[in-house]
Coordinates of C-alpha atoms in Angstrom, one line a residue:
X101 CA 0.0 0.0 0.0
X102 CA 1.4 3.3 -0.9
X103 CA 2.2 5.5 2.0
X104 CA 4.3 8.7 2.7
X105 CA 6.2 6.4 5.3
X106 CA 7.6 3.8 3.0
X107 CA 8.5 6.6 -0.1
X108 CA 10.2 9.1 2.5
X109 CA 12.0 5.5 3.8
X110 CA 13.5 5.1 -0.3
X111 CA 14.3 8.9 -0.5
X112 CA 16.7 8.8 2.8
X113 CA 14.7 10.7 4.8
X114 CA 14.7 11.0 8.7
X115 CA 11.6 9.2 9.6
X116 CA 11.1 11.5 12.9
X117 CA 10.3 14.1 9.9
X118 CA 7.2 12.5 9.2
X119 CA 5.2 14.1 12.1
X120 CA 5.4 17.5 10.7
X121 CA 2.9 16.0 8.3
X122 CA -0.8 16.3 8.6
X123 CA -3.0 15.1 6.0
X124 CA -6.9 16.3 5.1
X125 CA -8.3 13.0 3.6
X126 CA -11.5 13.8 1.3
X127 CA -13.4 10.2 1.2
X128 CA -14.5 9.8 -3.2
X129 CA -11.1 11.7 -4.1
X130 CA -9.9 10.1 -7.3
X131 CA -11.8 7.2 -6.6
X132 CA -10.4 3.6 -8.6
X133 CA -10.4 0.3 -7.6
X134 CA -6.2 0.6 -6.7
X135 CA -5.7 3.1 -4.1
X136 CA -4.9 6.1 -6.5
X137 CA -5.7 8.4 -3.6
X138 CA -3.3 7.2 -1.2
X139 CA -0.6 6.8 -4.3
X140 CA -1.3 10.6 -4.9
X141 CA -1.0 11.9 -0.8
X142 CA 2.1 9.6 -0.4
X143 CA 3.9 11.2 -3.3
X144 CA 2.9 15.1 -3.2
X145 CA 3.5 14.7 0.7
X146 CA 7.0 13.1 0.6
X147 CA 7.8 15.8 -1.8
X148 CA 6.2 18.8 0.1
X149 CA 8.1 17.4 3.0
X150 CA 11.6 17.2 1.3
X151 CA 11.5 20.9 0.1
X152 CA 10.6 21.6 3.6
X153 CA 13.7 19.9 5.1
X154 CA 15.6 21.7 2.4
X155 CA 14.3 25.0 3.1
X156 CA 14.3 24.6 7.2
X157 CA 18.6 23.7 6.7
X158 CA 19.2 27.0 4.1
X159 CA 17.2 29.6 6.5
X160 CA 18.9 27.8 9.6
X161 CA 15.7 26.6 11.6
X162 CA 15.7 24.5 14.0
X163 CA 12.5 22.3 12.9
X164 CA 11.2 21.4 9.9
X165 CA 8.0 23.5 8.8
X166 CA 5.1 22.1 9.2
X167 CA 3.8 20.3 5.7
X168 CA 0.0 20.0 5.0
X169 CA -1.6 17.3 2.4
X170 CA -4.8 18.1 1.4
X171 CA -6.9 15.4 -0.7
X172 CA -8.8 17.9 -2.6
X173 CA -5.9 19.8 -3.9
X174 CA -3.8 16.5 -4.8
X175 CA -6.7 15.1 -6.6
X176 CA -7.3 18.4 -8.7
X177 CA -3.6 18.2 -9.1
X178 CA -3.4 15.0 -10.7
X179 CA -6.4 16.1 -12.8
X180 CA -5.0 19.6 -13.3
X181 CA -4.7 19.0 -17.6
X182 CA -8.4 18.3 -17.6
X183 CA -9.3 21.4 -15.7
X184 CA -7.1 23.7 -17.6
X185 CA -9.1 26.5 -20.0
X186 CA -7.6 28.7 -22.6
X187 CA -9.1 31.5 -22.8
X188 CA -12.2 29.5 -21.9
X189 CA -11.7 26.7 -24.1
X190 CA -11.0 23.1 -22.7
X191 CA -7.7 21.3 -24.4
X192 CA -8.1 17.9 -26.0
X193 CA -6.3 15.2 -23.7
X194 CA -6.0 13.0 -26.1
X195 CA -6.0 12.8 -30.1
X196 CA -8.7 10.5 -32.1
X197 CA -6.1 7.9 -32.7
X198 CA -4.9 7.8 -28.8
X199 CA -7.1 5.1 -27.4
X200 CA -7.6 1.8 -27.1
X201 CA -8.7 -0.6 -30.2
X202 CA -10.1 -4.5 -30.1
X203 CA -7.8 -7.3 -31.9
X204 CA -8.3 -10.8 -32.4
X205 CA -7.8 -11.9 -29.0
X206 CA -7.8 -8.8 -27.1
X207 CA -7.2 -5.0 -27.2
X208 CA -4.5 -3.0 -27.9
X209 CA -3.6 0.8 -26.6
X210 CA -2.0 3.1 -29.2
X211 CA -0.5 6.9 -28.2
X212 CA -0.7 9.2 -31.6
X213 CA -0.7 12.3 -30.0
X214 CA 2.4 13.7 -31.4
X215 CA 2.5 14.0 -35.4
X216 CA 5.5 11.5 -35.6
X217 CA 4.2 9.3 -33.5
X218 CA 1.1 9.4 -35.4
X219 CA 3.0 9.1 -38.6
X220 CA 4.5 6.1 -37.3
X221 CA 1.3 4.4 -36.2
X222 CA -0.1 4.4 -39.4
X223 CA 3.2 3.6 -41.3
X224 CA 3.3 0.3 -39.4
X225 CA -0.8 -0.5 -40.1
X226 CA -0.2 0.5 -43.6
X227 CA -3.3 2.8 -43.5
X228 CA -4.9 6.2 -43.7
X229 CA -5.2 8.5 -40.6
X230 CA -8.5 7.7 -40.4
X231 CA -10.1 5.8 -37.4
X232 CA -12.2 3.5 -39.3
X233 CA -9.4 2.1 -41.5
X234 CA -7.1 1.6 -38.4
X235 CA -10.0 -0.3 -36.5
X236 CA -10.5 -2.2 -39.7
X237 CA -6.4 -3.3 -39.9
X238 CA -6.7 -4.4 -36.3
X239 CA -9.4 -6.0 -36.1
X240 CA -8.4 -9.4 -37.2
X241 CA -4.3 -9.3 -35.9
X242 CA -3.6 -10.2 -32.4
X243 CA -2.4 -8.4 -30.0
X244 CA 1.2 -9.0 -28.8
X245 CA 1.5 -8.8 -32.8
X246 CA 0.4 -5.2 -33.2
X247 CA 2.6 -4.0 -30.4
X248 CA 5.5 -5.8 -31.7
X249 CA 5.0 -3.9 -35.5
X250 CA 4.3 -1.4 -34.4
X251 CA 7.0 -0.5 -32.1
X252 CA 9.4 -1.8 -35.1
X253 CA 8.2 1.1 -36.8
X254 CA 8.8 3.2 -33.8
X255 CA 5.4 3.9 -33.2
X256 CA 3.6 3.0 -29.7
X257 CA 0.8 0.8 -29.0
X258 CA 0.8 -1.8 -26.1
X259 CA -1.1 -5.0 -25.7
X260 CA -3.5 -5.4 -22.8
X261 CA -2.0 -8.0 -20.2
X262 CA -3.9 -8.8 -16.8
X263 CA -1.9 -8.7 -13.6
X264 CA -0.4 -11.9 -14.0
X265 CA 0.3 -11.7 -17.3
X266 CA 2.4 -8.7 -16.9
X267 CA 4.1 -10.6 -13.7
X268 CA 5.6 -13.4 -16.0
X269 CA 7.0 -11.0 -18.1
X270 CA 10.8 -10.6 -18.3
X271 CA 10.8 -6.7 -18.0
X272 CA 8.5 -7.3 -14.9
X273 CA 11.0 -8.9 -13.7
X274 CA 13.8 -6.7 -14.0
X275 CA 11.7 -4.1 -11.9
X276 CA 11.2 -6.1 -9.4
X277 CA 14.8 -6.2 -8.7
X278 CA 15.3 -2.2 -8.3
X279 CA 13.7 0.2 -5.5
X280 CA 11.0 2.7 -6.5
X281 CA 13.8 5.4 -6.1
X282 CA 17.1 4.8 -7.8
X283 CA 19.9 6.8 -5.8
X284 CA 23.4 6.6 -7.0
X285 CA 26.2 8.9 -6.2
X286 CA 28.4 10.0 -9.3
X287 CA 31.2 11.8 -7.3
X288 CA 33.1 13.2 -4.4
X289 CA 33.0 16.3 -5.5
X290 CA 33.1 19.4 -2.3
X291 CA 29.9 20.1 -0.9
X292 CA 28.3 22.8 -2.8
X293 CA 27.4 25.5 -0.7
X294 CA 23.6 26.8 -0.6
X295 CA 23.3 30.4 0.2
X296 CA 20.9 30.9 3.1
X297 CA 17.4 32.2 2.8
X298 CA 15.9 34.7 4.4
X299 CA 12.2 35.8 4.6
X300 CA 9.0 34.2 3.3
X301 CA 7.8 32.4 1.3
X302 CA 10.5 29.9 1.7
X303 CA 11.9 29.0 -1.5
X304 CA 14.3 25.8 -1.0
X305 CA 15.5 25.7 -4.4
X306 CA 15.9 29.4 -4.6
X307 CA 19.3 30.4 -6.5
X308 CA 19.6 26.8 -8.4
X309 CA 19.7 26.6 -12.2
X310 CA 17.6 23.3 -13.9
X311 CA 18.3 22.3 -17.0
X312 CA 15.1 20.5 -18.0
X313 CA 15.0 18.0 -20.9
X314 CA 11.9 16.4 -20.1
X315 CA 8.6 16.1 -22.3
X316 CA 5.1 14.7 -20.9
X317 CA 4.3 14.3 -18.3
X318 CA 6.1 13.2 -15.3
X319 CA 9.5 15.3 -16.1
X320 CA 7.7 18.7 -16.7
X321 CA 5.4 17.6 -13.4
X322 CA 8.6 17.5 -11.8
X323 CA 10.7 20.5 -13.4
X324 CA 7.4 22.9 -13.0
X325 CA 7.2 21.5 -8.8
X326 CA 11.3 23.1 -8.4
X327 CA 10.2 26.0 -10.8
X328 CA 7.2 26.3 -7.9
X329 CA 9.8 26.2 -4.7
X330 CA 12.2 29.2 -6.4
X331 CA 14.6 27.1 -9.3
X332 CA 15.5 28.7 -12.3
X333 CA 14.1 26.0 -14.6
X334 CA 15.2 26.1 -18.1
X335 CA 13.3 23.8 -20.7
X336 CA 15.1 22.7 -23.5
X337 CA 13.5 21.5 -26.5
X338 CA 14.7 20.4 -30.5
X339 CA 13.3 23.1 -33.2
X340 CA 11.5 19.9 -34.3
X341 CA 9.8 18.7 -32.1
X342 CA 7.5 21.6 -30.9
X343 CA 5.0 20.5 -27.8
X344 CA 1.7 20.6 -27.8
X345 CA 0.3 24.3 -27.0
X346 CA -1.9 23.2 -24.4
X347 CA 0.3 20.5 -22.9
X348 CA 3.0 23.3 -22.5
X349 CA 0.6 25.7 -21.0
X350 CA -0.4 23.2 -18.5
X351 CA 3.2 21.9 -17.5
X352 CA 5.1 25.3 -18.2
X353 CA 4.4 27.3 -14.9
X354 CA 7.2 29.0 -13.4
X355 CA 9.7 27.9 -16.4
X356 CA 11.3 29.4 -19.8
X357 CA 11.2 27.6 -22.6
X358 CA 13.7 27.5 -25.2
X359 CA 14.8 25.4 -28.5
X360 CA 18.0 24.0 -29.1
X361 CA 19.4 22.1 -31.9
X362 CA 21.7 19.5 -29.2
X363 CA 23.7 18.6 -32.0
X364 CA 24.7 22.2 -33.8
X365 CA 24.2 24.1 -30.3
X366 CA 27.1 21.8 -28.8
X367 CA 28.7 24.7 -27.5
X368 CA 26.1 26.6 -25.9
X369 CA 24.3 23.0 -24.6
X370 CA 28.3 23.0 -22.9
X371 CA 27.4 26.5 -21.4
X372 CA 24.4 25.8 -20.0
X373 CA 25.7 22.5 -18.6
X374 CA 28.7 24.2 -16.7
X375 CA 26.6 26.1 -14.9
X376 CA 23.6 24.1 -14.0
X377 CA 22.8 22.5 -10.9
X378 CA 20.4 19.9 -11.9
X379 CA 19.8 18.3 -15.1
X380 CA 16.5 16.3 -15.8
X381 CA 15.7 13.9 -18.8
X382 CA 12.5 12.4 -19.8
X383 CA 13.7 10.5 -22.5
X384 CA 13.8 7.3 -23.0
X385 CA 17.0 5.2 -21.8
X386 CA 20.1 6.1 -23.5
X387 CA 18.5 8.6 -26.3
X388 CA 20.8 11.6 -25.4
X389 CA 23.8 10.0 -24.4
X390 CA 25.2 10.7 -27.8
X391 CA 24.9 14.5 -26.5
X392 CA 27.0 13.4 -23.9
X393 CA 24.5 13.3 -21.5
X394 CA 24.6 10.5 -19.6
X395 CA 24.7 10.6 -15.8
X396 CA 28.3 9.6 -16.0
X397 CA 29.4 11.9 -18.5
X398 CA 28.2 15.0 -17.0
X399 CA 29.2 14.5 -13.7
X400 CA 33.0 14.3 -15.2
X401 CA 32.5 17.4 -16.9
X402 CA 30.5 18.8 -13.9
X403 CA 31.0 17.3 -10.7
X404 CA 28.7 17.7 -8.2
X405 CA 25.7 18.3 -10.6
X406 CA 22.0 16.0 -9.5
X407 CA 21.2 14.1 -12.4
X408 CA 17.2 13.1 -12.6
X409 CA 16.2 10.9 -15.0
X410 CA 12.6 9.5 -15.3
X411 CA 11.3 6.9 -17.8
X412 CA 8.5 4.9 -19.0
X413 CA 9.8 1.3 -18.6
X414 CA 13.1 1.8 -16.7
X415 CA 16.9 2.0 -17.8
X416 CA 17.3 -1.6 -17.4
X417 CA 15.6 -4.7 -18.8
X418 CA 14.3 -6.1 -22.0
X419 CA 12.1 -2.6 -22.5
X420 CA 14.5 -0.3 -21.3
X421 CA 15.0 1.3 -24.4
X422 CA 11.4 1.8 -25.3
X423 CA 9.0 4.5 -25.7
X424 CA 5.8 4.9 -23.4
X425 CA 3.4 7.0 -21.8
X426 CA 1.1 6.7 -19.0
X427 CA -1.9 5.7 -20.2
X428 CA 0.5 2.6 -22.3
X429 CA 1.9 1.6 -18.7
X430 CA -1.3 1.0 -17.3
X431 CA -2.3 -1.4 -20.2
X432 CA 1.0 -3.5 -20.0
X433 CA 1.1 -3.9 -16.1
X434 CA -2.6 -4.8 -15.8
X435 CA -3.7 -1.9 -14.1
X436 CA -6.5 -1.5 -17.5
X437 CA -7.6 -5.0 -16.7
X438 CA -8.0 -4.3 -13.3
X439 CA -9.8 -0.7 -13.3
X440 CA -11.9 -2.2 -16.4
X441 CA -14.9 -4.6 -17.2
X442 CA -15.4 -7.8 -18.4
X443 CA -16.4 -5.9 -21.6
X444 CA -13.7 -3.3 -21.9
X445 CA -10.5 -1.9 -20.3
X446 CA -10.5 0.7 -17.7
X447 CA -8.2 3.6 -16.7
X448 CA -7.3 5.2 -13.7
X449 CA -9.0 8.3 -12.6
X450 CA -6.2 10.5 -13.8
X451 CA -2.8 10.0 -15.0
X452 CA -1.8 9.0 -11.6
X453 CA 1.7 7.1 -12.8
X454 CA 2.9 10.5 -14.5
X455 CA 2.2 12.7 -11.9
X456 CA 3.7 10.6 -8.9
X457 CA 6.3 9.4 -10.4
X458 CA 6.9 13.4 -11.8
X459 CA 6.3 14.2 -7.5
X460 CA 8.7 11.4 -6.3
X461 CA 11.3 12.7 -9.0
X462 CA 11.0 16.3 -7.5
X463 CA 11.4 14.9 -4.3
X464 CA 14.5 12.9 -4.9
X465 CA 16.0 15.9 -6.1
X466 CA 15.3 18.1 -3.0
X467 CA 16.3 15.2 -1.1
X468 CA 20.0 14.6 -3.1
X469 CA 20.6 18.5 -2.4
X470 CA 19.9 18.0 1.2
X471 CA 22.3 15.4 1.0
X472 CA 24.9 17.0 -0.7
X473 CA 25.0 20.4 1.1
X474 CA 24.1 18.8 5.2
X475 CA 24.2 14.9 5.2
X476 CA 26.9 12.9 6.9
X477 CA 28.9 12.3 3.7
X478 CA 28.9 15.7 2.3
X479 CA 29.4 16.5 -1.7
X480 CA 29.4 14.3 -4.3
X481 CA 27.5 14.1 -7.8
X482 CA 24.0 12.6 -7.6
X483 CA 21.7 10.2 -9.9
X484 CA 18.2 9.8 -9.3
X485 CA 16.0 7.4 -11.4
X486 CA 12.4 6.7 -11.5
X487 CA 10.3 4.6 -13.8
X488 CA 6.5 4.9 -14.2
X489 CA 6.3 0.9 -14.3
X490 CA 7.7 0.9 -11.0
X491 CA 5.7 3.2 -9.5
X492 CA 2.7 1.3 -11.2
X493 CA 4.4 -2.0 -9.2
X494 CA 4.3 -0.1 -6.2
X495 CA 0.5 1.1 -6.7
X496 CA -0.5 -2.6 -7.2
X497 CA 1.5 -4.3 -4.3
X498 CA -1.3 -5.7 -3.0
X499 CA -1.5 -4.8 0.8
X500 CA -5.2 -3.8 1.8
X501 CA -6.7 -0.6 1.6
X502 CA -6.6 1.2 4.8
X503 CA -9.4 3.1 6.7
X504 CA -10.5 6.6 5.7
X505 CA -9.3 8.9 8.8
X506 CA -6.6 6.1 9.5
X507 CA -3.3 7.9 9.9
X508 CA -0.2 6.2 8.9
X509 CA 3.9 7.3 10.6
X510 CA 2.3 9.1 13.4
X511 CA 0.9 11.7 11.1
X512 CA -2.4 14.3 12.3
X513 CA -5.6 13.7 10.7
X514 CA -8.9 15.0 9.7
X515 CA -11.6 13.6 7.0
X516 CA -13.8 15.7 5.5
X517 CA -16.6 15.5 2.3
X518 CA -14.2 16.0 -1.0
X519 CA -17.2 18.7 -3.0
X520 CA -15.2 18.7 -6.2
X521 CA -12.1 20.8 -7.1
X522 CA -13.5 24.3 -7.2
X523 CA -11.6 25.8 -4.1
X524 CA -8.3 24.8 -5.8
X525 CA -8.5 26.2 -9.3
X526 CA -7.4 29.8 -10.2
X527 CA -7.5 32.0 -13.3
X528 CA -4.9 34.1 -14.5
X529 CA -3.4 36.2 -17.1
X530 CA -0.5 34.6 -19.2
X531 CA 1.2 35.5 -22.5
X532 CA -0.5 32.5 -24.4
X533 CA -4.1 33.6 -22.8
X534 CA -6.4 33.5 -19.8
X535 CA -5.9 30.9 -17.8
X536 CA -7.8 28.5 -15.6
X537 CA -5.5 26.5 -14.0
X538 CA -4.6 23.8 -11.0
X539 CA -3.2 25.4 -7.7
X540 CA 0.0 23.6 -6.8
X541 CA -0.7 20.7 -4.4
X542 CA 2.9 21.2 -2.8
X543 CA 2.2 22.6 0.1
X544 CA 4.0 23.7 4.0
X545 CA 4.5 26.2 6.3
X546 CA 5.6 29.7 4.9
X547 CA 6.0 28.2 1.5
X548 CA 5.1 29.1 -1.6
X549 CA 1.0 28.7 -2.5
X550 CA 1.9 29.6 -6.5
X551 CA 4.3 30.1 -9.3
X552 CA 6.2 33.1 -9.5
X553 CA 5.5 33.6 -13.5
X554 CA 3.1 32.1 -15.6
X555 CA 3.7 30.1 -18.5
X556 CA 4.8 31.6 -21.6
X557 CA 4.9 30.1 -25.5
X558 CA 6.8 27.3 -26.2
X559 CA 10.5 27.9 -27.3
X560 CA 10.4 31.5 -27.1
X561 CA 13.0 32.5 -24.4
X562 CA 16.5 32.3 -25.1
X563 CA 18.8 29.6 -24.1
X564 CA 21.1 31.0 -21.6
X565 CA 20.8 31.2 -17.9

């Protein structure tokens, strides 16, 4: 059962921390079948919690400020892309060819909302972009056949598998063997030194410069959470590859955005790397190391740096080097079968893989600064790695759902009705319109309660710090 004891327990933390936290549980939060709800409260609260530790150790107090998870505001969180407007008008989540399809012995789950992936998709069903001839090329192929050709062709689409199914699988397996939080040290580098802070809000990550090479949705959860808490977040993205408008809008709070070419910008990627203090990649396993951006590369050409990576599938395994989403990981690990019918898959009640995983990644950053600047072995280069598999291993782990009101590591609690997500939306004024938008779900004692800057349009600040 997910919990905010066991998570702070992988990220290193001091488990006497964990009675500075006090939850607000909202009974028909994110209701699912898997408890999504508790998934959600464990991860905003072990990161809310981290960037409090942070912040009590750079403005020198003696206890940790007090952190509050509130049900309401982690469920609207996790649901913020549906509740975003644009001027008034709601985004489409997910394009006409994003969805899942019935086989010959089964269903399938294809992702086509970016053009190439699209391209792909269709290249490998040797068909029009048109629903009905797609339908009509799967209809009669099985499964495990579709997601092989088409992830040949580099496009994504993922079988269904129950529980069990995905159990006996090999890359199942391999993330069985590794903890939900991957922490490595690169170096022994000196300690950095973080400048103290003075005043409120507290901003923990005030003064550090993120480099963020991240694209939906977990890694821009992540970068916009240390954009949030007072980091100079810097989103990197090729000239090709533009994101979707209203993906960007929704993930782009408190950051600039910028396009570079990693290839023919070598030199100024090299400038921005010498002077960041945190670089995070969303990629999939080993795509930029030709940049020279693996975790071992950059921390010999810049010791002391934190290294985040998140993935789909993991570095590691038989599918370490593949592609996926969100709503893909939930059909391969069973969690479709599970929230579904006898009749058709199911899906959780929000995109609950990308956005913990994109909370636990924040987390595991704060925490690795912490580390470097006040632990007991002081300095050194970090790596963090997450995988949204593994935190979909860790959703389904089988242990019982607990009580509503039932606190867990000592922690203060209240229950109340959850009336919808109302109270935690705002509106504002941003340079790609009028926005209605999620209220961060980070939350603790004289911190932050919004982003410094909204969101502006994709690739149009400059890439320097």
């Amino acid at each position: 059962m997910p919990d905010i004891g066991s998570v702070w327990s992988e990220l290193g933390g001091d488990p006497a921390f964990l009675a500075r936290v006090s939850t607000v549980v909202r009974p028909g939060a994110l209701p699912a079948r898997l408890p999504v709800r508790e998934l959600a409260r464990a991860c905003v609260g072990a990161c809310a919690l981290a960037a409090a530790e942070l912040g009590a150790h750079r403005a020198g107090r003696v206890e940790v400020p007090r952190v509050t998870v509130d049900d309401g505001a982690v469920a609207t969180a996790f649901t913020g892309e549906r509740h975003l407007l644009v001027d008034g008008r709601a985004p489409q989540t997910f394009a006409p060819l994003s969805r899942f399809w019935r086989t010959a012995d089964g269903w399938v789950r294809t992702h086509a909302n970016y053009r190439h992936h699209r391209a792909r998709l269709l290249h490998a069903l040797d068909v029009p972009e048109d629903p009905a001839a797609v339908e009509s090329a799967l209809r009669d192929r099985p499964a495990l056949e579709v997601e092989e050709a088409v992830y040949g062709a580099g496009g994504l689409a993922v079988a269904l598998r129950t529980p069990a199914e995905w159990a006996a699988h090999d890359q199942a397996a391999a993330l069985a063997t590794r903890p939900l939080v991957e922490r490595v040290r690169l170096d022994t580098s000196r300690a950095r030194a973080l400048p103290p802070l003075d005043g409120t809000p507290l901003l923990p990550a005030a003064g550090l410069r993120v480099l963020d090479l991240t694209r939906v949705l977990a890694g821009p959860v992540a970068t916009r959470t240390l954009a949030l808490l007072g980091a100079d977040v810097l989103r990197l993205d090729a000239p090709h590859l533009p994101e979707l408008a209203d993906q960007h809008a929704d993930t782009g709070f408190g950051k600039r955005s910028a396009t570079l070419d990693l290839a023919a910008g070598r030199d100024r990627l090299e400038e921005l790397l010498a002077a960041a203090d945190v670089v995070v990649t969303g990629y999939r396993p080993g795509a930029l190391d030709r940049f020279g951006l693996s975790p071992e590369a950059l921390a010999e050409r810049r010791p002391g740096l934190v290294v985040a990576q998140v993935s789909a599938w993991g570095a590691y395994g038989p599918w370490g080097g593949r592609r996926g989403f969100d709503s893909l990981v939930q059909v391969a690990t069973g969690i479709a079968a599970v929230e579904g019918s006898a009749e058709r898959p199911g899906a959780l009640p929000a995109q609950a893989l990308d956005h913990g995983t994109g909370y636990l990644l924040a987390a595991a950053v704060l925490r690795a600064l912490t580390e470097q600047a006040y632990g007991d072995a002081e300095g050194g280069g970090r790596l963090v790695r997450l995988a949204l598999a593994r935190t979909a291993a860790w959703l389904q782990d089988g242990s019982p759902l607990p009580e509503d009101g039932a606190g867990a590591d000592g922690a203060e609690v209240g229950t109340v009705p959850y009336d919808g997500p109302a109270r935690w939306l705002a509106e504002t004024d941003s340079p790609v319109g009028r926005l209605r938008y999620a209220r961060p779900a980070v939350s603790f004692a004289d911190g932050p309660h919004d982003w410094a800057r909204p969101p502006g349009p994709w690739g149009a600040d400059a890439a320097r710090w």
